[in-house]
Short mmCIF file of C-alpha atoms (C1' of nucleotides) in Angstrom, two decimals:
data_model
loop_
_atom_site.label_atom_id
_atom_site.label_comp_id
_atom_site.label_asym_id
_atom_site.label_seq_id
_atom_site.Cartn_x
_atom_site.Cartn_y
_atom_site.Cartn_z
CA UNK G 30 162.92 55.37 83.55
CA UNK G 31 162.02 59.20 84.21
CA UNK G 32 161.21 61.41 81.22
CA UNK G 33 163.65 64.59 81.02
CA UNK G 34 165.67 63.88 78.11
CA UNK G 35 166.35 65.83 75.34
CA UNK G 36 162.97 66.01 73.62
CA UNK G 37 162.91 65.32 70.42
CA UNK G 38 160.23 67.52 69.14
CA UNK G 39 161.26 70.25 66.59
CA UNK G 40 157.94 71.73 66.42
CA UNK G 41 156.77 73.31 69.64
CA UNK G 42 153.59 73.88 68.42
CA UNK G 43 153.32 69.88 69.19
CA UNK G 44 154.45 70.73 72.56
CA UNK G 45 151.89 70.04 75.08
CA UNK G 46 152.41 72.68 77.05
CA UNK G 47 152.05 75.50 73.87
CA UNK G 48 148.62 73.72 73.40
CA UNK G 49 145.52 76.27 74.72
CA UNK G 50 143.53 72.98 74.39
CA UNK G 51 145.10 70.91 77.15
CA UNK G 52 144.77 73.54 79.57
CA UNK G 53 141.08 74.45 78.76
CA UNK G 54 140.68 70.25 79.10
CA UNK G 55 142.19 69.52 82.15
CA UNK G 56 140.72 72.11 83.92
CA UNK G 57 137.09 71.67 82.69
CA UNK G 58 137.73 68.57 84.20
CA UNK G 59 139.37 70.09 87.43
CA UNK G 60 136.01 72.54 87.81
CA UNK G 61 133.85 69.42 87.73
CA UNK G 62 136.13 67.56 90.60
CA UNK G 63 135.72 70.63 92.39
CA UNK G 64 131.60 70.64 91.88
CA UNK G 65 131.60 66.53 92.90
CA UNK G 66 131.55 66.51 96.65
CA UNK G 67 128.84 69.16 96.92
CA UNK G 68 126.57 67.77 94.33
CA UNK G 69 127.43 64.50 95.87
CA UNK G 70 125.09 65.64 98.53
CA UNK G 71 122.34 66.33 96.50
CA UNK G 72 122.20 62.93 94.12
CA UNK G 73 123.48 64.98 91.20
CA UNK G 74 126.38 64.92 88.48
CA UNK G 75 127.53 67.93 86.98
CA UNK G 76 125.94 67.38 83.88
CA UNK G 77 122.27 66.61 85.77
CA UNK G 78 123.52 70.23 87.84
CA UNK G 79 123.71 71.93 84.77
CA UNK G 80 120.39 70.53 83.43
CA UNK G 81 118.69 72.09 86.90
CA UNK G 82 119.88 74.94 86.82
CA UNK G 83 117.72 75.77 83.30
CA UNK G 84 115.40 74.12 84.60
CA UNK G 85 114.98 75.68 88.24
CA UNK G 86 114.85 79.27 86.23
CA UNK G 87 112.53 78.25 83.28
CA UNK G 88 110.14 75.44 84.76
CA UNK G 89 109.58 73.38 81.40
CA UNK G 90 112.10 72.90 78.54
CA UNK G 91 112.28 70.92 75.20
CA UNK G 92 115.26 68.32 75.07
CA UNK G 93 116.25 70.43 71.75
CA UNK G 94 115.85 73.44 74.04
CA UNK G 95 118.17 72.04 76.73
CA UNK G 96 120.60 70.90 74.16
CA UNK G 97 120.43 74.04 72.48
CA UNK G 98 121.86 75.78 75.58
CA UNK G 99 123.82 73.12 76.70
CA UNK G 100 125.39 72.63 73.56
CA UNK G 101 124.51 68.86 73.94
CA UNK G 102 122.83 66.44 71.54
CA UNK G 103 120.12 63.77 72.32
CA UNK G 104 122.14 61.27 72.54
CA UNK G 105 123.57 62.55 75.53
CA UNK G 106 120.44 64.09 76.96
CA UNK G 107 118.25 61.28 76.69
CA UNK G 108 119.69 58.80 78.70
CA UNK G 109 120.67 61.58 81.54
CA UNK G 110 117.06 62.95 81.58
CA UNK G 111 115.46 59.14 81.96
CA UNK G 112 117.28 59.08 84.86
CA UNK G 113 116.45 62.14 86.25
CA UNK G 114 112.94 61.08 85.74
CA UNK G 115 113.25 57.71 87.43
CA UNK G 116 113.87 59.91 90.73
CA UNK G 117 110.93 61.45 90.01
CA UNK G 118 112.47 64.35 89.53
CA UNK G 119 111.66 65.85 86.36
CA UNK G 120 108.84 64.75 83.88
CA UNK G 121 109.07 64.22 80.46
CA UNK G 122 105.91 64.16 78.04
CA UNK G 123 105.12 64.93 74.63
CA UNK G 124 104.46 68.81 73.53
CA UNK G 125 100.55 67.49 72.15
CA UNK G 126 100.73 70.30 69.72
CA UNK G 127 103.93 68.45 68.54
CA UNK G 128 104.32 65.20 69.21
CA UNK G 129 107.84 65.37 67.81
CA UNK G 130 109.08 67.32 71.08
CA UNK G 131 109.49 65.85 74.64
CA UNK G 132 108.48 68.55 77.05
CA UNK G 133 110.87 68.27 80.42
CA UNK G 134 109.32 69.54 83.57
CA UNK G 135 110.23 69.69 87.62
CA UNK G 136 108.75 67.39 89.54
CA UNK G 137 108.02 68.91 93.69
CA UNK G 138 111.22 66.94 94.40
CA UNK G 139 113.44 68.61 91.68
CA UNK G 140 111.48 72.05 92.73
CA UNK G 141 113.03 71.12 96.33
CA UNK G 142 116.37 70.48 95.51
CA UNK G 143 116.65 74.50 94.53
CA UNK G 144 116.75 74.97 97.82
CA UNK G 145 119.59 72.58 98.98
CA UNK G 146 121.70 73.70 95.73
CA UNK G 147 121.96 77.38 96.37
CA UNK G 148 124.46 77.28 98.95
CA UNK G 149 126.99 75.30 95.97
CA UNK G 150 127.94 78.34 93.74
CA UNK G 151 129.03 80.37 97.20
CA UNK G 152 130.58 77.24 98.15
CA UNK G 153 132.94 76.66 94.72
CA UNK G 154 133.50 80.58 94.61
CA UNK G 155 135.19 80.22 97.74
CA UNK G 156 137.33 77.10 96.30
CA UNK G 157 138.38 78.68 93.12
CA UNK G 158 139.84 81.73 95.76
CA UNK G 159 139.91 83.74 92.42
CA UNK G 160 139.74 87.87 92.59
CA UNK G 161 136.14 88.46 91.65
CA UNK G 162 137.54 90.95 89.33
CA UNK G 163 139.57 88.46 87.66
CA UNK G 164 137.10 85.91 87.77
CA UNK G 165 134.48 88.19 85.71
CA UNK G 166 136.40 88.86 82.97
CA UNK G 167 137.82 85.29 82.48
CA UNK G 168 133.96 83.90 82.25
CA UNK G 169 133.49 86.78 79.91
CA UNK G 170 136.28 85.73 77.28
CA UNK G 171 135.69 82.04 77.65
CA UNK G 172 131.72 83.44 76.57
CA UNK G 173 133.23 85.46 74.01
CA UNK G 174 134.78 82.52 72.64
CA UNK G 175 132.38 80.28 72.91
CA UNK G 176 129.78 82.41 70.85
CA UNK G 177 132.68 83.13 68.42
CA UNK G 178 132.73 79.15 67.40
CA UNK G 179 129.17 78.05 68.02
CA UNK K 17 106.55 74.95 74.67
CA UNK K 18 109.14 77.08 74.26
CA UNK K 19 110.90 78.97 77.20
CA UNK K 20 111.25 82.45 78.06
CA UNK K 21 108.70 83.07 80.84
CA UNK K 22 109.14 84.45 83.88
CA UNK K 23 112.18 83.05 85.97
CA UNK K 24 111.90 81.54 89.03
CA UNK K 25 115.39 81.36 90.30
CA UNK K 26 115.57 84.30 92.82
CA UNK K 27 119.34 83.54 93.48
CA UNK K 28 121.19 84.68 89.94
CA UNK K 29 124.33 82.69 91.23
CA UNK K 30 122.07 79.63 90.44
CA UNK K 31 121.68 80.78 86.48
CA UNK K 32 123.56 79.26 83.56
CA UNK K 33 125.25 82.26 82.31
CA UNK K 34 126.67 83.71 85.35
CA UNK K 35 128.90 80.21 85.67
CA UNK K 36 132.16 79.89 84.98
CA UNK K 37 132.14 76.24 84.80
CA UNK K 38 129.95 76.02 82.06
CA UNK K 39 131.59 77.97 79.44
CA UNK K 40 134.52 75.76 80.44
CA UNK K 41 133.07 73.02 80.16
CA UNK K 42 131.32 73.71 76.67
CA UNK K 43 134.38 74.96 75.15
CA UNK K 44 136.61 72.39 76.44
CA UNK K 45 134.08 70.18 74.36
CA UNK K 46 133.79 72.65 71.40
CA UNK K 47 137.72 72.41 70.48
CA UNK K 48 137.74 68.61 70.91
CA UNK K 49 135.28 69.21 68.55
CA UNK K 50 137.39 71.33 66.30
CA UNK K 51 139.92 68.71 66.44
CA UNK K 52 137.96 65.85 65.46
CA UNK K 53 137.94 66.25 61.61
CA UNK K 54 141.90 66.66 61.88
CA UNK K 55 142.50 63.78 64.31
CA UNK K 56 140.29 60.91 62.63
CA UNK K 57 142.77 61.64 59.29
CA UNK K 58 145.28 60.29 61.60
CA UNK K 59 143.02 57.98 63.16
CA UNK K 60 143.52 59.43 67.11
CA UNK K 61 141.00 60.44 69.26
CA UNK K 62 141.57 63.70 71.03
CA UNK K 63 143.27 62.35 74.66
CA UNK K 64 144.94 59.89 72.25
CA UNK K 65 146.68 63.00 70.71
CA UNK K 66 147.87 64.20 73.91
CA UNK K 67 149.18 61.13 74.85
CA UNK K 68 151.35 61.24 71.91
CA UNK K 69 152.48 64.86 71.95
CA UNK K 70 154.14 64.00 75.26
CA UNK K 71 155.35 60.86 73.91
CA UNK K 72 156.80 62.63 70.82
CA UNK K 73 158.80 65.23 73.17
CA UNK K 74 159.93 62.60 75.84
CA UNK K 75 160.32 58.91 73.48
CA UNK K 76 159.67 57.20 77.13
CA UNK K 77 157.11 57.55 79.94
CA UNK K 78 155.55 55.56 82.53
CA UNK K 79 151.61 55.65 82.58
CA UNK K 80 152.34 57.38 86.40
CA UNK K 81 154.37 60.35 84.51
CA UNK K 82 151.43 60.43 81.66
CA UNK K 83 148.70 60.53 84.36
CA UNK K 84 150.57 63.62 86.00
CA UNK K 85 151.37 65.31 83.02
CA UNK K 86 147.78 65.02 81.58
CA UNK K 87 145.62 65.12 84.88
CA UNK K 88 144.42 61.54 84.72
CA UNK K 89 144.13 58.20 86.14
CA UNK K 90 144.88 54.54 85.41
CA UNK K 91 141.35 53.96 84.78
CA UNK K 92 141.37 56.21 82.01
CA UNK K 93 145.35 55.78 80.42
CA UNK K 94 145.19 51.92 80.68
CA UNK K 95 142.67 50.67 78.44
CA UNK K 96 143.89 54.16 75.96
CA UNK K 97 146.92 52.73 76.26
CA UNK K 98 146.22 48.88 75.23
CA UNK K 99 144.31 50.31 72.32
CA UNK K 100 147.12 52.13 71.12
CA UNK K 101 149.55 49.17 72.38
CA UNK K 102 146.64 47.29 69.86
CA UNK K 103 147.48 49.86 66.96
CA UNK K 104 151.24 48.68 66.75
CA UNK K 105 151.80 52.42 67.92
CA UNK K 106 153.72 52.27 71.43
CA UNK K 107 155.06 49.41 73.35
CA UNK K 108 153.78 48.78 76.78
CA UNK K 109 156.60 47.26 79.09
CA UNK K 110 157.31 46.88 83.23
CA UNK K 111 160.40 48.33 84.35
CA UNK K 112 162.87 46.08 85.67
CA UNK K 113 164.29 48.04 88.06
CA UNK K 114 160.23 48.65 89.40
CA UNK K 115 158.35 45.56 88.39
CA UNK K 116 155.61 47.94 89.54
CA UNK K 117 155.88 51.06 86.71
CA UNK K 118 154.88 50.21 83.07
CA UNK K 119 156.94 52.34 80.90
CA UNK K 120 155.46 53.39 77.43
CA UNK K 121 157.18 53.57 74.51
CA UNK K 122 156.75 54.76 70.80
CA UNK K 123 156.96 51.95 68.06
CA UNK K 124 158.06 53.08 64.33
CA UNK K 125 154.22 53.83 63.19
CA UNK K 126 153.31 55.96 66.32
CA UNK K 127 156.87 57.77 65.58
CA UNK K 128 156.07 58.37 62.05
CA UNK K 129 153.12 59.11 63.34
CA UNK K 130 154.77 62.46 64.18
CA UNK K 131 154.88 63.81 60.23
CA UNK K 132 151.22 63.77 59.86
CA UNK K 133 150.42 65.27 62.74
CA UNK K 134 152.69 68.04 62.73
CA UNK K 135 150.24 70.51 60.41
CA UNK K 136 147.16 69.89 62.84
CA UNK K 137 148.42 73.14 65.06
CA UNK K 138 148.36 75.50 62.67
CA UNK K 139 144.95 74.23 61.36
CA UNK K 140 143.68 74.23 64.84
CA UNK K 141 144.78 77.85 65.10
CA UNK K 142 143.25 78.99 61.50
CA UNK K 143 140.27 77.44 62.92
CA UNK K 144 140.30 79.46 66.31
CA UNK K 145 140.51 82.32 63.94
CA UNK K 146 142.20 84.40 67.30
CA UNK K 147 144.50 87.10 68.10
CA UNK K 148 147.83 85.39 68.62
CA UNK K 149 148.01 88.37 71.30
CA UNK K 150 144.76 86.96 73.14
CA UNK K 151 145.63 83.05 72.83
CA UNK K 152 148.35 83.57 74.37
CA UNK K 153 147.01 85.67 77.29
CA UNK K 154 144.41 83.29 77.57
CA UNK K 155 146.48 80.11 77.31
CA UNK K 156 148.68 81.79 80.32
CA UNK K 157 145.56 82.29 82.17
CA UNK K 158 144.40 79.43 82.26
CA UNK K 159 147.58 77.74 83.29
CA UNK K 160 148.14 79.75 85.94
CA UNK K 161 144.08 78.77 87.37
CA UNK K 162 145.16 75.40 86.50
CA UNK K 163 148.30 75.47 88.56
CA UNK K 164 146.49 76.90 91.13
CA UNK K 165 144.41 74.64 91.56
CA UNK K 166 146.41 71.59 90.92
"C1'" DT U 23 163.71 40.03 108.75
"C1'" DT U 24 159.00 39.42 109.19
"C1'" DT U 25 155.28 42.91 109.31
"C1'" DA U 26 153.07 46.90 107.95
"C1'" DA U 27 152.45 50.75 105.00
"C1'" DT U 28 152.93 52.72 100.50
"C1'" DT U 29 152.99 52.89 95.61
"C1'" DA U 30 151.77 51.68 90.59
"C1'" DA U 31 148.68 49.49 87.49
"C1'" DG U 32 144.86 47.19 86.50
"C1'" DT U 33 139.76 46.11 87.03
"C1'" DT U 34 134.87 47.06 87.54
"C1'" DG U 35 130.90 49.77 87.22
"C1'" DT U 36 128.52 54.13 86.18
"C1'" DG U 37 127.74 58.13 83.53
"C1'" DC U 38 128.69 61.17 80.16
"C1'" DA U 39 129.87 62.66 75.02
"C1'" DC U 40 129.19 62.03 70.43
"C1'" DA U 41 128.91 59.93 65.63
"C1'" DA U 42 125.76 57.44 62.99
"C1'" DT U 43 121.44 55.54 62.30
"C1'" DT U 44 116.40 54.94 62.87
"C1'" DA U 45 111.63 56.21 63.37
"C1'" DA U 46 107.90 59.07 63.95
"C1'" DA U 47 105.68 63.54 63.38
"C1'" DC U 48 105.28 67.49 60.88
"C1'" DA U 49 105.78 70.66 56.75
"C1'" DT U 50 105.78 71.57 51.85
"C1'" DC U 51 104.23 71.52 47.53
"C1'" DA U 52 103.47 69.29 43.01
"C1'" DT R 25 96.03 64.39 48.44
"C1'" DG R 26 100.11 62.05 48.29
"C1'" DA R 27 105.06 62.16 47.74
"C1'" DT R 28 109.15 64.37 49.44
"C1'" DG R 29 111.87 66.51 52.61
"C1'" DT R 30 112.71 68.24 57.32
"C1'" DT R 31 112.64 68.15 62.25
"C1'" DT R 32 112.82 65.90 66.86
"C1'" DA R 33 113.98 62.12 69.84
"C1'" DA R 34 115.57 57.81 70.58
"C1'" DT R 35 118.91 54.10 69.80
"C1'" DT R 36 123.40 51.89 69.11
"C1'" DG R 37 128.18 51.56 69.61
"C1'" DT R 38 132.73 53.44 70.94
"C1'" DG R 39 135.70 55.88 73.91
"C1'" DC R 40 136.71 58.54 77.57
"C1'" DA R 41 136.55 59.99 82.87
"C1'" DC R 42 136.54 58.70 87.36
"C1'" DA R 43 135.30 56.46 91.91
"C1'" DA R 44 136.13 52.37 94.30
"C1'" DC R 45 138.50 48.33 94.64
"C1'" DT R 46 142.13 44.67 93.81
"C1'" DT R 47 146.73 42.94 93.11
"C1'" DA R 48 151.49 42.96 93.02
"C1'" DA R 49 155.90 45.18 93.97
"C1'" DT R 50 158.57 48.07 96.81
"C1'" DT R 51 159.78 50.49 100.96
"C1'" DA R 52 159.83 51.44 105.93
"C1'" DA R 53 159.45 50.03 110.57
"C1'" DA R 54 159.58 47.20 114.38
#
DNA sequence: TTTAATTAAGTTGTGCACAATTAAACATCA
DNA sequence: TGATGTTTAATTGTGCACAACTTAATTAAA
């Protein structure tokens, strides 16, 4: 019961393999595999990774801030930072000359975890065994792109 | 409470915009995105609309031959599948010559399916608003990382 | 040919991702 | 000032995505 047969498809722009989506999907999702066992180590998802690493270079950050750059809404933040602050590793309080804004914050133990993370971009660099060269100007035109439709 | 103080992170491999992942991984998310408004017309969600552009080309696959053509497990195609299966769009059947292999199959609606979707491409790609030149360079690049690393 | 190993789906549980809605705080201005 | 509109998070519900596990069917080995 094994595919090849003649395909049936007149339009190959409905092939999946003419699609720039699929490719841009699966390996978002391949990059995160890739991230798992390291940040296995240190407690974290890739989504909680990506939070840190705003957070490790600008101390405190609004949710809308960290959605902002993160391109993610509340919905999803919410739930992921409540977590994060059930480890005790960030804080979350109201801005008191807002109220409307919840101010995130490290915590000494999500200061700490810096230190155990820095080793992870070497350590996916040397996965990816991608020409730096090559490597720069990919992240470049995927940036490019990415301000070009947000 | 707003952000740009002094950073802290000493290593710049730890900061946001020198990733590769992330632009990945946001952009990955931004053309679902794109999609979104085109898919619900058909009622499909975007990994639903993969599913069906392979199912369009090949009329027959087994959820093994979907989960290697699209990068993913069981634990994502099956219940995807039995809400399709739900839809009256594909059939969902063992193979009797492997009792263990469930073959899927398009049903008249997920076929006609087909017609509607066929203009979603080209809407896509007004959308991207992109150098046919530089998709497909990129599109190529990407497949190649993917391959890669697959 | 019984036993053991492998393979294919399905199941369970967790964590995103996001649309849609709600609620509270703030801003504006009639 | 009070009514109106806007902004910010939180909530709710659906659908992936995937790790870990289970079950059943097939294959390989002893």
């Amino acid at each position: 019961m094994n595919d090849e047969r003649q395909p049936a498809t007149s339009n190959p722009l409905l092939q999946l393999e003419n699609q720039l989506c699929f490719p841009l999907y699966a390996l978002s999702r391949m990059i995160t595999k890739a991230y798992q066992p390291l940040l296995q180590e240190l407690d974290l998802t890739y989504p909680q990774y990506l939070v840190f690493l705003l957070l490790w270079e600008h101390q405190e950050l609004t949710v809308k801030a960290l959605g902002e750059k993160l391109l993610l809404d509340s919905g999803t933040l919410t739930p992921l930072l409540k977590r994060l602050e059930q480890k005790q590793w960030i804080s979350r309080r109201r801005d008191p000359r807002d109220e409307r804004s919840v101010v995130i914050g490290l915590l000494p133990a999500g200061r700490e975890l810096q230190k155990r993370a820095c080793q992870v971009p070497e350590q996916i660099l040397a996965k990816l065994n991608m020409p730096p060269q090559e490597f720069e100007t990919l992240r470049r035109q995927l940036n490019t792109l990415l301000t070009q439709l947000g």
